[in-house]
Amino acid sequence: MAKDKYTAVWVSHSSISDFLACPRAYFLNNVYRDPHSGHKITLMSPPLALGQAVHEVIESLSTVPTEKRFHEPLASKLEEVWKKVSGKRGGFFDPDTEETYLQRGKEMLARVLNHPGPLTNLAVKIKMELPYFWLSEDDNIILCGKIDWLEYLPETKSVHIIDFKTGKTEEDPTSLQLPIYHLLASRCQQHPVSKVSYWYLMRSDAPAQQKLPDMEEAQKKVLSIAKKIKLARQLRRFKCKRATGCRVCRPLEAVIAGDAEFVGIDEYHQDVYILPRPSDDDRASTIL
């Protein structure tokens, strides 16, 4: 089959995670388009807003020469970036909650500023806006994704993949994120990958190195799932395993049902929605 990226099935860590969690959620996040706007839909929440803003600030440093990387205060950069997610656009219903999340972001960036570690070293920037490669030309499948940070290690002429985490929980050991990033980094730039790490910004002063994924095993596993996604798209079969929906797809179903609030269009031309704030009755509890 001739390569045609416009008819190919594109997969990424996020879309694969959606599919594995719930095929219906995959459909709503990656295939469905609003019949009126023609846009895809996405749900925003405070944790997502925080992660988006902090990632944008840190990732912007990779394009700055090492000697100038920390000249501008990171807190000031965050406040500028935060304007994109302020108020309901970030899923915030009151100023106090928003301020709590903003301060949490500033604390993470203060940690980075005080313990910059690998961020003071040379960084590799992949030239593609969205790195991608043909996972399988025969199956017309493309793997894509953005890697948070590639530290260049001159002593081995290799790169260190770093993924920043802004949440409280650790990444699942079975996650395909680092295997996918390993594949992407190996195919989209010329330096071999020698290290992979997660950096838990809420609590750690340095990245936590992980086992280097096996390339052959990663390729095989990702392609197997990608083929299932392609088949589901061909058959238009995206069914949740639960008759009433699951915790992954139900919030997105609320958007389709008109039970979510439209708050804007993001930089990827997706319609952004937020779910209604839980009422006091919904949040009430009883001590037994």
CSV table of C-alpha atoms in Angstrom, one decimal:
chain,number,residue,atom,x,y,z
A,1,MET,CA,0.0,0.0,0.0
A,2,ALA,CA,1.3,3.4,-0.9
A,3,LYS,CA,2.0,5.7,2.0
A,4,ASP,CA,-0.7,8.3,2.6
A,5,LYS,CA,-0.7,10.0,5.9
A,6,TYR,CA,-4.1,11.5,5.2
A,7,THR,CA,-5.8,8.1,5.1
A,8,ALA,CA,-3.6,6.5,7.7
A,9,VAL,CA,-4.8,5.6,11.2
A,10,TRP,CA,-2.8,7.8,13.6
A,11,VAL,CA,-2.2,6.5,17.1
A,12,SER,CA,-0.5,8.0,20.1
A,13,HIS,CA,0.0,7.2,23.8
A,14,SER,CA,-3.2,9.1,24.7
A,15,SER,CA,-5.4,7.5,22.0
A,16,ILE,CA,-4.1,4.0,22.8
A,17,SER,CA,-4.8,4.7,26.5
A,18,ASP,CA,-8.3,5.8,25.6
A,19,PHE,CA,-8.9,2.6,23.6
A,20,LEU,CA,-7.6,0.3,26.3
A,21,ALA,CA,-9.6,2.0,29.0
A,22,CYS,CA,-12.9,2.1,26.9
A,23,PRO,CA,-13.4,1.9,23.2
A,24,ARG,CA,-16.4,4.2,23.5
A,25,ALA,CA,-14.2,6.8,25.2
A,26,TYR,CA,-11.7,6.4,22.4
A,27,PHE,CA,-14.4,7.1,19.8
A,28,LEU,CA,-15.6,10.2,21.7
A,29,ASN,CA,-12.1,11.6,22.2
A,30,ASN,CA,-10.6,10.7,18.9
A,31,VAL,CA,-13.2,10.2,16.2
A,32,TYR,CA,-16.4,12.0,17.1
A,33,ARG,CA,-16.9,15.5,15.8
A,34,ASP,CA,-19.7,17.9,16.9
A,35,PRO,CA,-22.2,18.0,14.0
A,36,HIS,CA,-22.6,21.8,14.4
A,37,SER,CA,-19.0,22.9,14.7
A,38,GLY,CA,-17.2,20.0,13.0
A,39,HIS,CA,-14.7,20.0,15.8
A,40,LYS,CA,-13.6,17.2,18.1
A,41,ILE,CA,-14.5,17.6,21.8
A,42,THR,CA,-12.5,17.6,25.0
A,43,LEU,CA,-13.2,17.9,28.6
A,44,MET,CA,-11.3,20.3,30.8
A,45,SER,CA,-10.7,20.0,34.6
A,46,PRO,CA,-8.4,21.8,37.1
A,47,PRO,CA,-5.8,19.0,37.2
A,48,LEU,CA,-5.7,19.0,33.4
A,49,ALA,CA,-5.4,22.8,33.3
A,50,LEU,CA,-2.5,22.6,35.9
A,51,GLY,CA,-0.7,20.0,33.9
A,52,GLN,CA,-1.1,21.8,30.6
A,53,ALA,CA,0.2,25.1,32.0
A,54,VAL,CA,3.2,23.6,33.9
A,55,HIS,CA,4.2,21.5,30.9
A,56,GLU,CA,4.0,24.5,28.5
A,57,VAL,CA,6.3,26.5,30.8
A,58,ILE,CA,8.9,23.8,31.2
A,59,GLU,CA,8.9,22.6,27.6
A,60,SER,CA,9.4,26.2,26.4
A,61,LEU,CA,12.8,26.1,28.1
A,62,SER,CA,14.2,23.5,25.7
A,63,THR,CA,14.3,26.1,22.9
A,64,VAL,CA,16.3,28.6,25.0
A,65,PRO,CA,20.2,28.4,25.1
A,66,THR,CA,21.4,26.7,28.4
A,67,GLU,CA,23.0,29.9,29.7
A,68,LYS,CA,19.8,31.9,29.4
A,69,ARG,CA,17.3,29.1,30.2
A,70,PHE,CA,16.4,30.4,33.7
A,71,HIS,CA,16.8,34.2,33.2
A,72,GLU,CA,13.1,34.8,33.2
A,73,PRO,CA,11.3,33.8,36.4
A,74,LEU,CA,9.3,30.6,35.8
A,75,ALA,CA,6.5,31.9,38.1
A,76,SER,CA,6.1,34.9,35.7
A,77,LYS,CA,5.9,32.6,32.7
A,78,LEU,CA,3.3,30.5,34.5
A,79,GLU,CA,1.1,33.5,35.2
A,80,GLU,CA,1.2,34.4,31.5
A,81,VAL,CA,0.4,30.9,30.4
A,82,TRP,CA,-2.3,30.5,33.0
A,83,LYS,CA,-4.4,33.1,31.3
A,84,LYS,CA,-5.3,30.4,28.8
A,85,VAL,CA,-6.9,28.2,31.5
A,86,SER,CA,-8.1,30.8,33.9
A,87,GLY,CA,-11.7,30.6,35.1
A,88,LYS,CA,-14.1,28.2,33.5
A,89,ARG,CA,-11.7,27.6,30.6
A,90,GLY,CA,-9.7,25.6,33.1
A,91,GLY,CA,-12.6,24.0,34.8
A,92,PHE,CA,-12.5,26.4,37.8
A,93,PHE,CA,-15.8,27.5,39.4
A,94,ASP,CA,-14.4,29.8,42.1
A,95,PRO,CA,-11.2,31.9,42.6
A,96,ASP,CA,-10.1,30.0,45.7
A,97,THR,CA,-9.9,26.7,43.9
A,98,GLU,CA,-8.1,28.3,41.0
A,99,GLU,CA,-5.6,30.0,43.3
A,100,THR,CA,-4.9,26.7,45.0
A,101,TYR,CA,-4.0,25.1,41.7
A,102,LEU,CA,-2.0,28.1,40.5
A,103,GLN,CA,0.1,28.0,43.7
A,104,ARG,CA,0.6,24.3,43.2
A,105,GLY,CA,2.0,25.0,39.8
A,106,LYS,CA,4.3,27.7,41.2
A,107,GLU,CA,5.6,25.3,43.8
A,108,MET,CA,6.4,22.7,41.1
A,109,LEU,CA,8.3,25.3,39.1
A,110,ALA,CA,10.1,26.5,42.2
A,111,ARG,CA,11.3,23.0,42.7
A,112,VAL,CA,12.6,22.9,39.1
A,113,LEU,CA,14.3,26.3,39.6
A,114,ASN,CA,16.0,25.1,42.8
A,115,HIS,CA,16.9,21.7,41.4
A,116,PRO,CA,17.1,22.1,37.6
A,117,GLY,CA,19.4,19.1,37.2
A,118,PRO,CA,19.2,17.9,33.6
A,119,LEU,CA,17.4,21.0,32.5
A,120,THR,CA,20.7,22.9,32.7
A,121,ASN,CA,22.2,20.6,30.1
A,122,LEU,CA,21.9,20.6,26.3
A,123,ALA,CA,18.5,19.5,25.0
A,124,VAL,CA,17.5,18.0,21.7
A,125,LYS,CA,14.5,19.5,20.0
A,126,ILE,CA,12.8,17.3,17.3
A,127,LYS,CA,12.2,19.5,14.3
A,128,MET,CA,8.7,18.1,13.5
A,129,GLU,CA,5.9,20.0,15.2
A,130,LEU,CA,4.3,16.6,15.9
A,131,PRO,CA,6.8,13.9,15.8
A,132,TYR,CA,5.6,10.8,13.9
A,133,PHE,CA,6.7,7.8,11.9
A,134,TRP,CA,5.1,4.9,10.1
A,135,LEU,CA,4.5,2.2,12.6
A,136,SER,CA,3.4,-0.1,9.8
A,137,GLU,CA,3.3,1.0,6.1
A,138,ASP,CA,1.5,-2.3,5.2
A,139,ASP,CA,-1.2,-1.5,7.7
A,140,ASN,CA,-1.2,2.2,7.0
A,141,ILE,CA,-0.7,3.1,10.7
A,142,ILE,CA,1.3,6.1,12.0
A,143,LEU,CA,2.6,6.5,15.6
A,144,CYS,CA,2.8,10.1,16.8
A,145,GLY,CA,3.4,12.0,20.0
A,146,LYS,CA,5.3,14.8,21.7
A,147,ILE,CA,8.1,14.0,24.1
A,148,ASP,CA,8.4,16.4,27.1
A,149,TRP,CA,12.2,16.7,27.2
A,150,LEU,CA,15.2,15.1,25.5
A,151,GLU,CA,18.4,15.7,27.4
A,152,TYR,CA,21.5,15.4,25.3
A,153,LEU,CA,24.3,13.3,26.9
A,154,PRO,CA,27.5,14.3,25.2
A,155,GLU,CA,29.7,11.6,26.8
A,156,THR,CA,27.7,8.9,25.0
A,157,LYS,CA,26.2,11.1,22.2
A,158,SER,CA,22.8,9.8,23.3
A,159,VAL,CA,19.6,11.2,24.7
A,160,HIS,CA,17.7,10.9,27.9
A,161,ILE,CA,13.9,10.9,27.7
A,162,ILE,CA,12.2,12.8,30.5
A,163,ASP,CA,8.5,12.9,31.0
A,164,PHE,CA,7.1,15.4,33.6
A,165,LYS,CA,4.3,14.4,35.9
A,166,THR,CA,2.2,16.9,37.7
A,167,GLY,CA,-0.3,14.5,39.3
A,168,LYS,CA,-0.1,12.9,42.7
A,169,THR,CA,-0.1,9.2,41.5
A,170,GLU,CA,2.8,7.3,40.0
A,171,GLU,CA,2.5,6.1,36.4
A,172,ASP,CA,1.3,2.5,36.0
A,173,PRO,CA,4.3,0.1,35.5
A,174,THR,CA,2.4,-1.4,32.5
A,175,SER,CA,2.0,2.1,30.9
A,176,LEU,CA,3.1,2.2,27.2
A,177,GLN,CA,4.1,5.9,27.5
A,178,LEU,CA,7.9,5.4,27.8
A,179,PRO,CA,8.0,2.5,25.3
A,180,ILE,CA,6.1,4.8,22.8
A,181,TYR,CA,8.4,7.7,23.5
A,182,HIS,CA,11.4,5.4,23.0
A,183,LEU,CA,10.1,4.4,19.6
A,184,LEU,CA,9.4,8.0,18.6
A,185,ALA,CA,12.8,9.3,19.8
A,186,SER,CA,14.6,6.5,18.0
A,187,ARG,CA,12.8,7.2,14.7
A,188,CYS,CA,12.5,10.9,14.8
A,189,GLN,CA,16.0,12.1,15.6
A,190,GLN,CA,19.5,10.7,15.1
A,191,HIS,CA,20.8,10.1,18.7
A,192,PRO,CA,20.2,6.7,20.4
A,193,VAL,CA,18.2,6.6,23.6
A,194,SER,CA,20.2,5.6,26.6
A,195,LYS,CA,17.9,6.6,29.5
A,196,VAL,CA,14.2,7.2,30.3
A,197,SER,CA,12.8,8.8,33.3
A,198,TYR,CA,9.6,10.2,35.0
A,199,TRP,CA,10.0,13.4,36.9
A,200,TYR,CA,7.2,13.7,39.6
A,201,LEU,CA,7.3,17.5,40.1
A,202,MET,CA,5.0,17.5,43.1
A,203,ARG,CA,7.4,15.7,45.3
A,204,SER,CA,10.8,14.9,43.6
A,205,ASP,CA,13.8,17.0,43.1
A,206,ALA,CA,15.1,14.9,40.3
A,207,PRO,CA,13.8,12.5,37.6
A,208,ALA,CA,13.3,8.9,38.6
A,209,GLN,CA,15.1,6.7,36.1
A,210,GLN,CA,13.1,3.8,34.6
A,211,LYS,CA,14.1,0.6,32.9
A,212,LEU,CA,14.9,1.2,29.2
A,213,PRO,CA,12.0,-0.3,27.2
A,214,ASP,CA,12.8,-3.1,24.8
A,215,MET,CA,12.3,-1.6,21.3
A,216,GLU,CA,11.2,-4.8,19.6
A,217,GLU,CA,8.8,-5.7,22.3
A,218,ALA,CA,7.4,-2.2,22.3
A,219,GLN,CA,7.0,-2.1,18.5
A,220,LYS,CA,5.1,-5.5,18.6
A,221,LYS,CA,2.8,-4.5,21.5
A,222,VAL,CA,1.9,-1.0,20.2
A,223,LEU,CA,1.3,-2.3,16.6
A,224,SER,CA,-1.0,-5.1,18.0
A,225,ILE,CA,-3.2,-2.5,19.8
A,226,ALA,CA,-3.0,-0.1,16.8
A,227,LYS,CA,-4.4,-2.9,14.5
A,228,LYS,CA,-7.3,-3.4,16.9
A,229,ILE,CA,-8.0,0.3,16.8
A,230,LYS,CA,-7.9,0.3,13.0
A,231,LEU,CA,-10.3,-2.6,12.9
A,232,ALA,CA,-12.7,-0.9,15.3
A,233,ARG,CA,-12.6,2.2,13.1
A,234,GLN,CA,-13.3,0.1,10.0
A,235,LEU,CA,-16.2,-1.7,11.7
A,236,ARG,CA,-17.4,1.5,13.5
A,237,ARG,CA,-17.6,-0.6,16.6
A,238,PHE,CA,-16.7,1.3,19.8
A,239,LYS,CA,-18.7,-0.2,22.6
A,240,CYS,CA,-18.2,0.3,26.3
A,241,LYS,CA,-18.0,-3.0,28.2
A,242,ARG,CA,-20.7,-1.7,30.6
A,243,ALA,CA,-24.3,-1.2,29.5
A,244,THR,CA,-24.6,2.0,31.4
A,245,GLY,CA,-21.2,3.3,30.5
A,246,CYS,CA,-18.1,3.5,32.6
A,247,ARG,CA,-16.2,6.2,34.5
A,248,VAL,CA,-14.1,6.9,31.4
A,249,CYS,CA,-16.8,7.4,28.8
A,250,ARG,CA,-19.7,8.7,31.0
A,251,PRO,CA,-18.2,12.2,31.3
A,252,LEU,CA,-17.9,12.4,27.5
A,253,GLU,CA,-21.4,11.1,27.0
A,254,ALA,CA,-22.5,14.1,29.1
A,255,VAL,CA,-21.1,16.4,26.5
A,256,ILE,CA,-23.0,14.6,23.7
A,257,ALA,CA,-26.2,14.7,25.8
A,258,GLY,CA,-25.9,18.5,26.2
A,259,ASP,CA,-25.2,18.3,30.0
A,260,ALA,CA,-21.8,20.0,29.8
A,261,GLU,CA,-20.9,23.6,29.4
A,262,PHE,CA,-19.0,24.9,26.3
A,263,VAL,CA,-16.2,27.2,27.4
A,264,GLY,CA,-14.2,27.7,24.2
A,265,ILE,CA,-12.0,26.3,21.5
A,266,ASP,CA,-8.4,25.2,22.3
A,267,GLU,CA,-5.2,25.6,20.2
A,268,TYR,CA,-6.0,22.2,18.5
A,269,HIS,CA,-9.4,23.5,17.4
A,270,GLN,CA,-11.2,21.2,19.8
A,271,ASP,CA,-14.4,22.3,21.5
A,272,VAL,CA,-13.7,22.5,25.2
A,273,TYR,CA,-16.3,21.6,27.7
A,274,ILE,CA,-16.6,21.4,31.5
A,275,LEU,CA,-19.0,19.3,33.6
A,276,PRO,CA,-21.4,21.1,36.0
A,277,ARG,CA,-20.0,21.7,39.4
A,278,PRO,CA,-21.4,19.0,41.9
A,279,SER,CA,-24.1,20.4,44.0
A,280,ASP,CA,-23.9,20.4,47.8
A,281,ASP,CA,-26.3,17.5,47.9
A,282,ASP,CA,-24.1,15.5,45.5
A,283,ARG,CA,-21.0,16.2,47.7
A,284,ALA,CA,-22.8,15.5,51.0
A,285,SER,CA,-21.7,12.5,53.1
A,286,THR,CA,-22.9,10.7,56.2
A,287,ILE,CA,-20.7,9.5,59.0
A,288,LEU,CA,-21.8,6.1,60.2
